[in-house]
mmCIF file of C-alpha atoms in Angstrom:
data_model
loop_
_atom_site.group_PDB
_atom_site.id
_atom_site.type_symbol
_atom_site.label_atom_id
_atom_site.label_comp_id
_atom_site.label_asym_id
_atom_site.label_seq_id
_atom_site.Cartn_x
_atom_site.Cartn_y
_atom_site.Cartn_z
ATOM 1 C CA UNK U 27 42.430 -20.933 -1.799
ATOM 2 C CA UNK U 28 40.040 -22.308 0.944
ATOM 3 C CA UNK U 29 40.571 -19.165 2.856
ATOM 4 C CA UNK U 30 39.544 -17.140 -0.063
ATOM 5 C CA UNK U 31 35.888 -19.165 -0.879
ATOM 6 C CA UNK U 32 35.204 -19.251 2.760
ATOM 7 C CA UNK U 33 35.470 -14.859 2.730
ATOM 8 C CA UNK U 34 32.753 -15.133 0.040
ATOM 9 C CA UNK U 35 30.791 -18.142 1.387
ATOM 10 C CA UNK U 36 28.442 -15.216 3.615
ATOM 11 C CA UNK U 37 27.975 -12.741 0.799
ATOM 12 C CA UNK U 38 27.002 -15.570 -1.514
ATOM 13 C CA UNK U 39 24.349 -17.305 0.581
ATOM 14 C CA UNK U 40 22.859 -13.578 1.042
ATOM 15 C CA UNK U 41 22.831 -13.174 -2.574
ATOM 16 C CA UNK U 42 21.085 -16.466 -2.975
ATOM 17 C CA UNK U 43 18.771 -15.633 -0.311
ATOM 18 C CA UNK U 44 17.562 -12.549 -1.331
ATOM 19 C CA UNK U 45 16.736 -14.529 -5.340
ATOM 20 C CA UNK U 46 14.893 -16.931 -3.550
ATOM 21 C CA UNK U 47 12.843 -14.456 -1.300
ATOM 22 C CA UNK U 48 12.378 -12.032 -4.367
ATOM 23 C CA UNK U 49 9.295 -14.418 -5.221
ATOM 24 C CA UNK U 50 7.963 -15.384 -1.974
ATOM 25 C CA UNK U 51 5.368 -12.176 -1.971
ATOM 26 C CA UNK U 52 1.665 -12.511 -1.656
ATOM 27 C CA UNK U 53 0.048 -11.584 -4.122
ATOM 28 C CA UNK U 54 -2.514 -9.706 -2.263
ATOM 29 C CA UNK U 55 0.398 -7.450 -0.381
ATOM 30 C CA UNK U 56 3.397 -7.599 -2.636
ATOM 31 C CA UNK U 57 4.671 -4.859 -5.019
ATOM 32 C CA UNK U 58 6.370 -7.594 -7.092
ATOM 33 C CA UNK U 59 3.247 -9.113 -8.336
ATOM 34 C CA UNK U 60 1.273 -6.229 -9.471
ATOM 35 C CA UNK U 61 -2.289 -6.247 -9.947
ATOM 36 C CA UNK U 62 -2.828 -3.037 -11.056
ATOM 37 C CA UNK U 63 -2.035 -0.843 -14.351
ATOM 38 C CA UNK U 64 0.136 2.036 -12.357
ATOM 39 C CA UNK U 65 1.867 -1.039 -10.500
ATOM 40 C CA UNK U 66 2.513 -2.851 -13.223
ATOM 41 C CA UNK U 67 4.383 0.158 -15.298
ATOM 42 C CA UNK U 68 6.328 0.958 -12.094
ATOM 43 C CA UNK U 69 7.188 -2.482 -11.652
ATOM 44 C CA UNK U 70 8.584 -2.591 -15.628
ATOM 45 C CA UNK U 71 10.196 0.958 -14.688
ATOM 46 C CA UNK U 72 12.038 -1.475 -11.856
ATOM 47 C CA UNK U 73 13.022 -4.132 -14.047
ATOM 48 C CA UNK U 74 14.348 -1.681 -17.047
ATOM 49 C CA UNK U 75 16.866 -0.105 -14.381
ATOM 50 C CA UNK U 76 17.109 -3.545 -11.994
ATOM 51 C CA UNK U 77 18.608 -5.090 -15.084
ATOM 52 C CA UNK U 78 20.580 -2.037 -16.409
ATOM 53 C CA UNK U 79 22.481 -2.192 -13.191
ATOM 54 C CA UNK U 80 22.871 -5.801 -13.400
ATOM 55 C CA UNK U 81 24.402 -5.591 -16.553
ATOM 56 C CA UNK U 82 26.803 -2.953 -15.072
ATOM 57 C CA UNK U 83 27.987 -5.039 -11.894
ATOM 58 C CA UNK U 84 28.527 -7.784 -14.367
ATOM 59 C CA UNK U 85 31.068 -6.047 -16.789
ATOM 60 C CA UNK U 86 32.610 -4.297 -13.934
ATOM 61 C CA UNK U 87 33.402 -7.989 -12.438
ATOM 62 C CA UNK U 88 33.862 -9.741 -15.952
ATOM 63 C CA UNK U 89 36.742 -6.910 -16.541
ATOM 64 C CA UNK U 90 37.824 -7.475 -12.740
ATOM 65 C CA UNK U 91 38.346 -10.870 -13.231
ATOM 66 C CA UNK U 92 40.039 -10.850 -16.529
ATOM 67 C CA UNK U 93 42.697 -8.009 -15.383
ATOM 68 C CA UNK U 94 43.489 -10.167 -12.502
ATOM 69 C CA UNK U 95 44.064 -13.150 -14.620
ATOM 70 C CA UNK U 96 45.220 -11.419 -17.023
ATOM 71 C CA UNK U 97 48.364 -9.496 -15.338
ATOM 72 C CA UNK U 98 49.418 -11.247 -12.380
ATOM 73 C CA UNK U 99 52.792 -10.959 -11.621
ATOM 74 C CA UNK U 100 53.108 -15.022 -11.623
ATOM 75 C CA UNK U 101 52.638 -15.071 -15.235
ATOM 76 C CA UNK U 102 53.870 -11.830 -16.588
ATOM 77 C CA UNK U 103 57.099 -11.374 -13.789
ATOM 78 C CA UNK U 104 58.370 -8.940 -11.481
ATOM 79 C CA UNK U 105 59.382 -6.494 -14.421
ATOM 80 C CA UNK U 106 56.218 -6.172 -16.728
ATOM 81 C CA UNK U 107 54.899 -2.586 -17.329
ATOM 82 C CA UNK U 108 51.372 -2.686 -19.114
ATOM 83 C CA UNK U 109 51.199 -0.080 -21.743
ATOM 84 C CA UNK U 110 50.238 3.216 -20.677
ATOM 85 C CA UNK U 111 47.108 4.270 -21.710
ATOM 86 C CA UNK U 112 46.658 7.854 -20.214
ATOM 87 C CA UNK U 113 45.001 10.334 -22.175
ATOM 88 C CA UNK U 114 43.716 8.064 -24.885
ATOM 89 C CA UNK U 115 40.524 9.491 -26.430
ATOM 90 C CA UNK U 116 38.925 6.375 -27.929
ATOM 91 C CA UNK U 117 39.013 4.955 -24.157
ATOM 92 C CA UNK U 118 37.409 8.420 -22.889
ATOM 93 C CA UNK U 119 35.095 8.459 -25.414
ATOM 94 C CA UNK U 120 33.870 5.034 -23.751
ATOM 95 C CA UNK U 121 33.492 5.389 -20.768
ATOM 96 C CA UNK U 122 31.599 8.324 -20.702
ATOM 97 C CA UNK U 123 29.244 7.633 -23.611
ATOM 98 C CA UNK U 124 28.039 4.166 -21.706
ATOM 99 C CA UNK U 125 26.793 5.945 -18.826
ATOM 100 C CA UNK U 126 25.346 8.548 -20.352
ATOM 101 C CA UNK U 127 23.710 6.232 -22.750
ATOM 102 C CA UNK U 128 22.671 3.946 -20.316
ATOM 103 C CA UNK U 129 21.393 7.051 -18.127
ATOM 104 C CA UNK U 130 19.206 8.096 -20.955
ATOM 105 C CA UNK U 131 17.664 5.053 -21.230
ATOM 106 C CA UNK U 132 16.889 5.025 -17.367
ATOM 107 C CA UNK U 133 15.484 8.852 -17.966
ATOM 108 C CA UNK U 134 13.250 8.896 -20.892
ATOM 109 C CA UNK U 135 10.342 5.630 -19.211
ATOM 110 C CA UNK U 136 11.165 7.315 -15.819
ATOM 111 C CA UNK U 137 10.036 11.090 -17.136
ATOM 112 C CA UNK U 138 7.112 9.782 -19.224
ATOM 113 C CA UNK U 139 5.753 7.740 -16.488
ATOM 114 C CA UNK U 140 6.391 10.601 -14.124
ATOM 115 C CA UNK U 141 4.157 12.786 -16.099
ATOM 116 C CA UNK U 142 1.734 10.381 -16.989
ATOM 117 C CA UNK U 143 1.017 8.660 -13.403
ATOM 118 C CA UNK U 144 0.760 12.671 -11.877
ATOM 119 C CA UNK U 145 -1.898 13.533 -14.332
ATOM 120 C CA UNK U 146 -4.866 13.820 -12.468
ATOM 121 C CA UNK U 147 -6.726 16.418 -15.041
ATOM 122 C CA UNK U 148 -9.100 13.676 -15.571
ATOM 123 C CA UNK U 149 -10.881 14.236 -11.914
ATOM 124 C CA UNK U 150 -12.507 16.682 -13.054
ATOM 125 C CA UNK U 151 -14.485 15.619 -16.335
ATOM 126 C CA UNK U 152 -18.163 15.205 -16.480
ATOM 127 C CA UNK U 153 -20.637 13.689 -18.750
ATOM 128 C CA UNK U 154 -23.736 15.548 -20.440
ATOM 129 C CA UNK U 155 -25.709 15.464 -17.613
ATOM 130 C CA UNK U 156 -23.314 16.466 -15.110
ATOM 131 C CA UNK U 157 -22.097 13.288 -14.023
ATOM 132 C CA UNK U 158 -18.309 12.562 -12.733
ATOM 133 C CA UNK U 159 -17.186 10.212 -15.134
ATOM 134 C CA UNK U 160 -14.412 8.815 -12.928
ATOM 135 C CA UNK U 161 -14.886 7.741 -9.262
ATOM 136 C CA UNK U 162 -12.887 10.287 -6.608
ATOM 137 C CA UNK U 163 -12.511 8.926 -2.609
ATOM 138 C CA UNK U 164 -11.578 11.468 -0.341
ATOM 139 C CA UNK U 165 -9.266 9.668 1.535
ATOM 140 C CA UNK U 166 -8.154 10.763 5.067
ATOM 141 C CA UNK U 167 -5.958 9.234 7.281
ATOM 142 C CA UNK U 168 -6.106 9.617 11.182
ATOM 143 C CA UNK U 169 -3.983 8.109 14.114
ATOM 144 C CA UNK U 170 -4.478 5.531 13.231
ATOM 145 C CA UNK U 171 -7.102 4.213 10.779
ATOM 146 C CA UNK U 172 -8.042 5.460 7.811
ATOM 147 C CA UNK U 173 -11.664 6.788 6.642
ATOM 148 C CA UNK U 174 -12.985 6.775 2.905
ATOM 149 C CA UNK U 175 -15.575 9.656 1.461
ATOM 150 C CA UNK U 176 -17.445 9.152 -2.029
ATOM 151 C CA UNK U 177 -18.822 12.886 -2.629
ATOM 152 C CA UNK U 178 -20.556 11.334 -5.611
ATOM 153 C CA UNK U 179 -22.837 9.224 -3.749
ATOM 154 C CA UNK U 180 -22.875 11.146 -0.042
ATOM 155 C CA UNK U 181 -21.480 7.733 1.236
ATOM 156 C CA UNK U 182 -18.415 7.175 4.187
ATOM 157 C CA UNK U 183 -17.208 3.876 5.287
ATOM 158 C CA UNK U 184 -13.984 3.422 7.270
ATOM 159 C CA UNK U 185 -10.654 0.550 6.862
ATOM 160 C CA UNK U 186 -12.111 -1.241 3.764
ATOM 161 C CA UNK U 187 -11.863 0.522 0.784
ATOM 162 C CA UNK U 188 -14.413 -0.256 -1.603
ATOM 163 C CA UNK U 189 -13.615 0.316 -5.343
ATOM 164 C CA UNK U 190 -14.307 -1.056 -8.985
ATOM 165 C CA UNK U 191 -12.123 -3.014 -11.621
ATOM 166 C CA UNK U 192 -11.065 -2.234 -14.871
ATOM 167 C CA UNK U 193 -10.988 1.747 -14.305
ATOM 168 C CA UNK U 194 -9.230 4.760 -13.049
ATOM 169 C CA UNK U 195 -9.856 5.610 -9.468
ATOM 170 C CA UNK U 196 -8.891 8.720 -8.318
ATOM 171 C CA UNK U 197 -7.974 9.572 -4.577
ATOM 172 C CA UNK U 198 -8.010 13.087 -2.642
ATOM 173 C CA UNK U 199 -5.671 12.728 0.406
ATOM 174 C CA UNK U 200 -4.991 14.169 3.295
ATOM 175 C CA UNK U 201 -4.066 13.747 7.235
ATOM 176 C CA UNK U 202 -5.747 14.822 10.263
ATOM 177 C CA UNK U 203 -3.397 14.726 12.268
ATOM 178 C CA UNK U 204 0.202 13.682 11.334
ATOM 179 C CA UNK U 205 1.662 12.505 8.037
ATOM 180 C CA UNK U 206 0.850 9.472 6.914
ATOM 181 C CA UNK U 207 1.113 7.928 3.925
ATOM 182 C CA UNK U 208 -1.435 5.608 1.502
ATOM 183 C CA UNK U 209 0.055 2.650 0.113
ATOM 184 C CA UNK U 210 -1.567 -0.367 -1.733
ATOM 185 C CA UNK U 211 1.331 -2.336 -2.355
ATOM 186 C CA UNK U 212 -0.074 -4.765 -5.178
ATOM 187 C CA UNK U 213 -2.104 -1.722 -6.689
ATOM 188 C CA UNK U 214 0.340 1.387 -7.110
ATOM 189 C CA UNK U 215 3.492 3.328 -5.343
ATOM 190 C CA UNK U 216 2.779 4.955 -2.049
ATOM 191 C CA UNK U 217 1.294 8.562 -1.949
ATOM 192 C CA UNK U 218 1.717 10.666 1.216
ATOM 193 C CA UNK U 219 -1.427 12.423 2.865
ATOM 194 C CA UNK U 220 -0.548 15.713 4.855
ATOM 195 C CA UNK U 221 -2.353 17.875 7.047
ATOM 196 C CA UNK U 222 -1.502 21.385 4.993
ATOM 197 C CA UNK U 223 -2.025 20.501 1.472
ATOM 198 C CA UNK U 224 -4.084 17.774 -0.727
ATOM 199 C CA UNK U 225 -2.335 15.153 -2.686
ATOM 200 C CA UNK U 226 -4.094 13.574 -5.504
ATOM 201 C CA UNK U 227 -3.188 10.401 -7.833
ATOM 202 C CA UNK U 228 -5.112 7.811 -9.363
ATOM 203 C CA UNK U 229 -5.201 3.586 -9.139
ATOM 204 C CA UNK U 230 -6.126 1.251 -11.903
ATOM 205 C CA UNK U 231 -7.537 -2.562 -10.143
ATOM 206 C CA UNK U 232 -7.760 -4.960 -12.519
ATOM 207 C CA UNK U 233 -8.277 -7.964 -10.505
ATOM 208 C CA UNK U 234 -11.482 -8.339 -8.216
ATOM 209 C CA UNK U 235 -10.001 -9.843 -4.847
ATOM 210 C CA UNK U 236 -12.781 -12.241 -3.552
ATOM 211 C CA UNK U 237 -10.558 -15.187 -5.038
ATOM 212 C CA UNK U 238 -7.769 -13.547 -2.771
ATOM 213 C CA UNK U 239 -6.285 -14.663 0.653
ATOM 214 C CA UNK U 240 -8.874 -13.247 3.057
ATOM 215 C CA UNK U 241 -10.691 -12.012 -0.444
ATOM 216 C CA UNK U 242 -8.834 -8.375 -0.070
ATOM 217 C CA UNK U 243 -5.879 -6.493 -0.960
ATOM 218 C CA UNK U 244 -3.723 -5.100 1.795
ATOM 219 C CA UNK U 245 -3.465 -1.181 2.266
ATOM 220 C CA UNK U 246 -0.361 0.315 4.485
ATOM 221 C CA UNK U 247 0.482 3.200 6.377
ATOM 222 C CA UNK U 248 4.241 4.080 4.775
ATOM 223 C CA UNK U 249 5.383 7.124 6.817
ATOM 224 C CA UNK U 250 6.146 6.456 10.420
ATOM 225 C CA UNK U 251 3.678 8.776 12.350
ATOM 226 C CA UNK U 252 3.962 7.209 16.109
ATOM 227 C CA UNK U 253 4.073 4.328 18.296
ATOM 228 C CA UNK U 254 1.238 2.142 16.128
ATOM 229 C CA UNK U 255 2.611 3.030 12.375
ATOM 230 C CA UNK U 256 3.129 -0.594 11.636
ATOM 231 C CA UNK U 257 -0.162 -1.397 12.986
ATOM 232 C CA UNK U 258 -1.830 1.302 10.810
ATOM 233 C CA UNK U 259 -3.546 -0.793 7.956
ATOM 234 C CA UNK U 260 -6.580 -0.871 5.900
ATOM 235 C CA UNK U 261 -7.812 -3.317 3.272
ATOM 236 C CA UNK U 262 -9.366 -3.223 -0.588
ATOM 237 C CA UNK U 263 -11.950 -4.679 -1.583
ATOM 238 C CA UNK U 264 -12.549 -4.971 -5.331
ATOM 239 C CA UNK U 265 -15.685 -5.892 -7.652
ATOM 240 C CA UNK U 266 -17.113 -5.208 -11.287
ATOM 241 C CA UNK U 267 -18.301 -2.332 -11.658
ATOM 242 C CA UNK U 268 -22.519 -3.769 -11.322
ATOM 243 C CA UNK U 269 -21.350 -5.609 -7.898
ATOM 244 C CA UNK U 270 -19.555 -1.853 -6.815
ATOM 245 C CA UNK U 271 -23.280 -0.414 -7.458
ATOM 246 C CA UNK U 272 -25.105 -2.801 -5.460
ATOM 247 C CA UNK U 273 -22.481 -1.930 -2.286
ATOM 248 C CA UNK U 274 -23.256 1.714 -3.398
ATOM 249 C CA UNK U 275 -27.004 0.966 -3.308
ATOM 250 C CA UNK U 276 -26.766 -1.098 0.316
ATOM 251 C CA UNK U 277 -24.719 1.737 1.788
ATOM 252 C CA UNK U 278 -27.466 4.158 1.116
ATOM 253 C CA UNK U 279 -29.822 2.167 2.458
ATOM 254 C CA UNK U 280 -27.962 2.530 5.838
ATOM 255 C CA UNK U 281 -29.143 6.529 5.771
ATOM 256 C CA UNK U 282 -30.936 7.230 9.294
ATOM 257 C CA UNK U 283 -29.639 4.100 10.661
ATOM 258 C CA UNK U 284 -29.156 5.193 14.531
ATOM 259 C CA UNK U 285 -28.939 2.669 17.637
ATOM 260 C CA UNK U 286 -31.682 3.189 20.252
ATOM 261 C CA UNK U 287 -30.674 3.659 23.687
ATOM 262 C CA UNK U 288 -34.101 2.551 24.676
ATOM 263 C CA UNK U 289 -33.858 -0.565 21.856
ATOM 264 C CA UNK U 290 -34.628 -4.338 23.097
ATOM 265 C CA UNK U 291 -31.599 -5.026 21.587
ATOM 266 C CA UNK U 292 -29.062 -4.757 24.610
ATOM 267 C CA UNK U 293 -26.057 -4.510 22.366
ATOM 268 C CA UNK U 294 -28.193 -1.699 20.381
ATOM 269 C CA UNK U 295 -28.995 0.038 23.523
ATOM 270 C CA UNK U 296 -25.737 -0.268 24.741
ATOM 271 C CA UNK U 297 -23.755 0.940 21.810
ATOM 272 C CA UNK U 298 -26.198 4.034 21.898
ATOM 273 C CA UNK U 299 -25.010 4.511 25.301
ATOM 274 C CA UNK U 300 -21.452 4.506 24.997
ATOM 275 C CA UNK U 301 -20.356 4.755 21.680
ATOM 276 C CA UNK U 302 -22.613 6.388 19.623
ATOM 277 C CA UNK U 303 -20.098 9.845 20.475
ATOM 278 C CA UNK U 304 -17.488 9.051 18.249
ATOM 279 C CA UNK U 305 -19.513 6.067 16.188
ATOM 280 C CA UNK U 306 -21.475 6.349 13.495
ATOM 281 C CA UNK U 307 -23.663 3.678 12.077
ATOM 282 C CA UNK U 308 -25.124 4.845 8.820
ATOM 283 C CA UNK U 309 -23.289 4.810 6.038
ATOM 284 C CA UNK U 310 -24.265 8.371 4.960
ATOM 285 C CA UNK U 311 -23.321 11.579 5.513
ATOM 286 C CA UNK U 312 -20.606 13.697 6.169
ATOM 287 C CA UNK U 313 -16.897 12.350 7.231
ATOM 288 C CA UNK U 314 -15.000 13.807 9.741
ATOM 289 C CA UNK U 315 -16.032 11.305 12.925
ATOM 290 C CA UNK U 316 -13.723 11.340 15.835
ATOM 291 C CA UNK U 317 -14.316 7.280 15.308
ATOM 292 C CA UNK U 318 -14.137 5.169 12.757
ATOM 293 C CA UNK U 319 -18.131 4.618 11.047
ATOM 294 C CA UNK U 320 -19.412 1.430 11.927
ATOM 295 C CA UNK U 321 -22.237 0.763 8.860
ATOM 296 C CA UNK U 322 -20.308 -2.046 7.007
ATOM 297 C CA UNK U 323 -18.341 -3.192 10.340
ATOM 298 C CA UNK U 324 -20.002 -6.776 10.351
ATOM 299 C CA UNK U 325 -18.454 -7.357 6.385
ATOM 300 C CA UNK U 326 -14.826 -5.824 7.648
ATOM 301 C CA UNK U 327 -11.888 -8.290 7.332
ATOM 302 C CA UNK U 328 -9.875 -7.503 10.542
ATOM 303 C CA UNK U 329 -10.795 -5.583 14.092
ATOM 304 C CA UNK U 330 -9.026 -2.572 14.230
ATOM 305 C CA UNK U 331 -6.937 -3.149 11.084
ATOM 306 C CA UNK U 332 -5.063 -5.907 11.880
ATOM 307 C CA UNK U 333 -6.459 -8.433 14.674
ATOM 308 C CA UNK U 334 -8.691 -11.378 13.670
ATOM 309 C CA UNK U 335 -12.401 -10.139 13.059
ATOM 310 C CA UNK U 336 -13.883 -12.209 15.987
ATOM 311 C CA UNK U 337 -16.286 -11.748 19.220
ATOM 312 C CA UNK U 338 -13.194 -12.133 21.671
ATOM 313 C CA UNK U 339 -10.845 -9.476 19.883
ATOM 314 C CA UNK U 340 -13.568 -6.918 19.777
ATOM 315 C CA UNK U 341 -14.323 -7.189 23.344
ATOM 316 C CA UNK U 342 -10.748 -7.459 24.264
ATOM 317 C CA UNK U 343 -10.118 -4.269 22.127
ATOM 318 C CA UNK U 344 -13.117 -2.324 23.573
ATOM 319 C CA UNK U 345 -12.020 -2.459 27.085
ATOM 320 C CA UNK U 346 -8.119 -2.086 26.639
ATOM 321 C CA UNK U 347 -7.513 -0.437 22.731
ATOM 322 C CA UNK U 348 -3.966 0.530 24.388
ATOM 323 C CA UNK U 349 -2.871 -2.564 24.415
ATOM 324 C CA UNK U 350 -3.414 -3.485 20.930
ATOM 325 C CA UNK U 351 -2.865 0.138 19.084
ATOM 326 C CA UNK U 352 -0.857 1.736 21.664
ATOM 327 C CA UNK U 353 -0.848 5.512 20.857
ATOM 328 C CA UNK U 354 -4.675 5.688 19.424
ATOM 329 C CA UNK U 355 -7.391 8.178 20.808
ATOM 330 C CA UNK U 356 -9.639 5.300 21.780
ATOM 331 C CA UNK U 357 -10.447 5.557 25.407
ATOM 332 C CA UNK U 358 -10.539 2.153 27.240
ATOM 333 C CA UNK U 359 -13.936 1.218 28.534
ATOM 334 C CA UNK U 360 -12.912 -1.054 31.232
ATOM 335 C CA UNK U 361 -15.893 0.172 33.306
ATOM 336 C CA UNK U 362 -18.099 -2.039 31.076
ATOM 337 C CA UNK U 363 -20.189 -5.657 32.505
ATOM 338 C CA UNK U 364 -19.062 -8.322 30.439
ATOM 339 C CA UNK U 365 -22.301 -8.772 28.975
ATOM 340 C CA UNK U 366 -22.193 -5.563 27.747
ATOM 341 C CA UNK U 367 -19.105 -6.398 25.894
ATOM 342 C CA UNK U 368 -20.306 -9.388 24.591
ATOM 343 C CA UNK U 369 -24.070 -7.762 23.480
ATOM 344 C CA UNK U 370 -21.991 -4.399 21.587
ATOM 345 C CA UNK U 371 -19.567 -7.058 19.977
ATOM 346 C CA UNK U 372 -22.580 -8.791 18.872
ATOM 347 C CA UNK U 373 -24.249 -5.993 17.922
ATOM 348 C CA UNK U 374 -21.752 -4.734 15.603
ATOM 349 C CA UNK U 375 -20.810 -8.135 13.789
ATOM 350 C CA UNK U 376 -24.745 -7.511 12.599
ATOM 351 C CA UNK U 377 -23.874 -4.109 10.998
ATOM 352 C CA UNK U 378 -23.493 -5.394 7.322
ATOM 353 C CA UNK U 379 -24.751 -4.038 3.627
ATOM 354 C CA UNK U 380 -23.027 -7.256 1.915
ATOM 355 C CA UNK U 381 -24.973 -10.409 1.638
#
């Protein structure tokens, strides 16, 4: 008897484990505490068939458990022959009908939502004047950050997403270089971005995330594309729709914005020297940088996606980016006086459109 509970003791502190993890999840990063329309009808879709299957394991085990009870040889003897019940219809009928039944039920939410979650016709509608009446971001993801058009408003920013509450957003994306894959776990499933072909899908926010850890959601790469995949994330910030139009109405502002080699302003003059290449600083215009843009850097939430958004972790990353993102077309600009470093690090925690 011992020996018996101590073969299950492993399985069952797993199991018990994985009910008490099941709600440890942030809400700013986990799928199981959707904040979102499209992740909160996938996450019903996953408790529909989560429970389906639950129900299954338990009659499999309930029936299990009585048979063995039932018909062991201690109570019924050596001898006993239980009734044969080969070719019975009624029994047939059964067990087919429950799993088609229960197969249906799985199908019919899965198809709708299926349909209903691709539909993207919306993109495309204008008002009387001309206007989009939905907000598209041309999303594009490169090795390995990710950059963020608005064609309405001739605007690019880079690692923070910027959208509104309360309606649909739709997304254009594709890859640069690899696959990758877009993935706001708290907001919607994941949606893959390739290099030969655009994918497009929409996101409903419904929650604005100042009052969040860090005041953002948390964006993922979900396709392993290379040696810094797991580093490879972005972050959302969401606002009403009048506090979207003010960032809208700062980023435009940036337009011209372009450091000075010749500037007072060493970190200015230095940034113009050695970074301006593959760095933008104004907020408008075309994508399509070899770096990331630089306009709203000074409001950003992390240095290079993931490290701390302090003086010391841009400098660090500026002379060695190898050794944080290994992988990443970054050269390292190790050739650079300290106070260099420390006037461009300066420099760029000044870049902000957010009060």
């Amino acid at each position: 008897m011992m020996k018996g509970l101590k073969k299950w003791r492993f399985p069952a502190m797993l199991a018990a484990l994985a009910l008490v993890l099941s709600g440890c999840g942030e809400e700013y990063l986990s799928a199981l505490r959707p904040s979102g329309e499209v992740g909160q009808e996938q996450f019903n879709l996953l408790i529909l068939t989560s429970l389906i299957m639950l129900l299954v394991i338990l009659v499999v085990v309930v029936i299990y458990v009585a048979a063995l009870v039932k018909f062991r040889r201690s109570r019924l003897g050596e001898d006993h022959m239980p009734d044969d019940v080969e070719g019975s219809h009624k029994l047939e009928f059964i067990w087919t009908a429950i799993p088609i039944l229960l197969l249906l039920i799985i199908a019919i939410p899965t198809v709708y939502y299926t349909y209903k979650l691709g539909d993207v016709s919306a993109m495309e509608k204008t008002d009387d004047d001309g206007n989009p009446e939905h907000l598209v971001v041309d999303v594009t993801a490169k090795l390995y950050w990710w950059e963020f058009e608005y064609p309405e408003y001739g605007i690019v920013t880079a690692q923070e997403l910027v959208v509104p509450t309360g309606e649909k957003v739709f997304f254009n994306l594709k890859a640069a270089d690899v696959k990758h894959s877009f993935w706001i776990p708290a907001i919607g499933g994941k949606m893959d971005t390739n290099v030969d072909n655009l994918n497009k899908f929409y996101l409903v926010f419904d929650k604005e995330s100042k009052d969040l850890k860090d005041g953002v959601f948390y964006g993922k790469c979900a396709e392993l594309c290379g040696p810094s995949h797991a580093l490879m994330d972005f972050k959302v910030k969401t606002m009403n729709r009048d506090d979207f139009d003010g960032w809208v109405a700062a980023m435009k502002e940036t337009e011209g914005q372009m450091p000075d080699k010749d500037s007072a302003d060493a970190g200015e003059a230095a940034f113009a020297q050695s970074c301006i290449g593959c760095h933008a600083t104004s907020g408008v215009g075309a994508s399509g940088a070899a770096g990331p843009n630089m306009a709203t850097f000074g409001d950003r939430n992390r240095v290079a996606g993931y490290l701390d958004h302090d003086k010391e972790n841009i400098v660090n990353w500026i002379q060695d980016p190898q050794k944080y993102k290994p992988g990443n077309l970054m050269p390292a600009f190790d050739s650079l006086s300290d106070e260099d470093l420390d006037a461009i690090a300066d420099y760029l925690l000044g870049l902000k459109v957010e009060e």
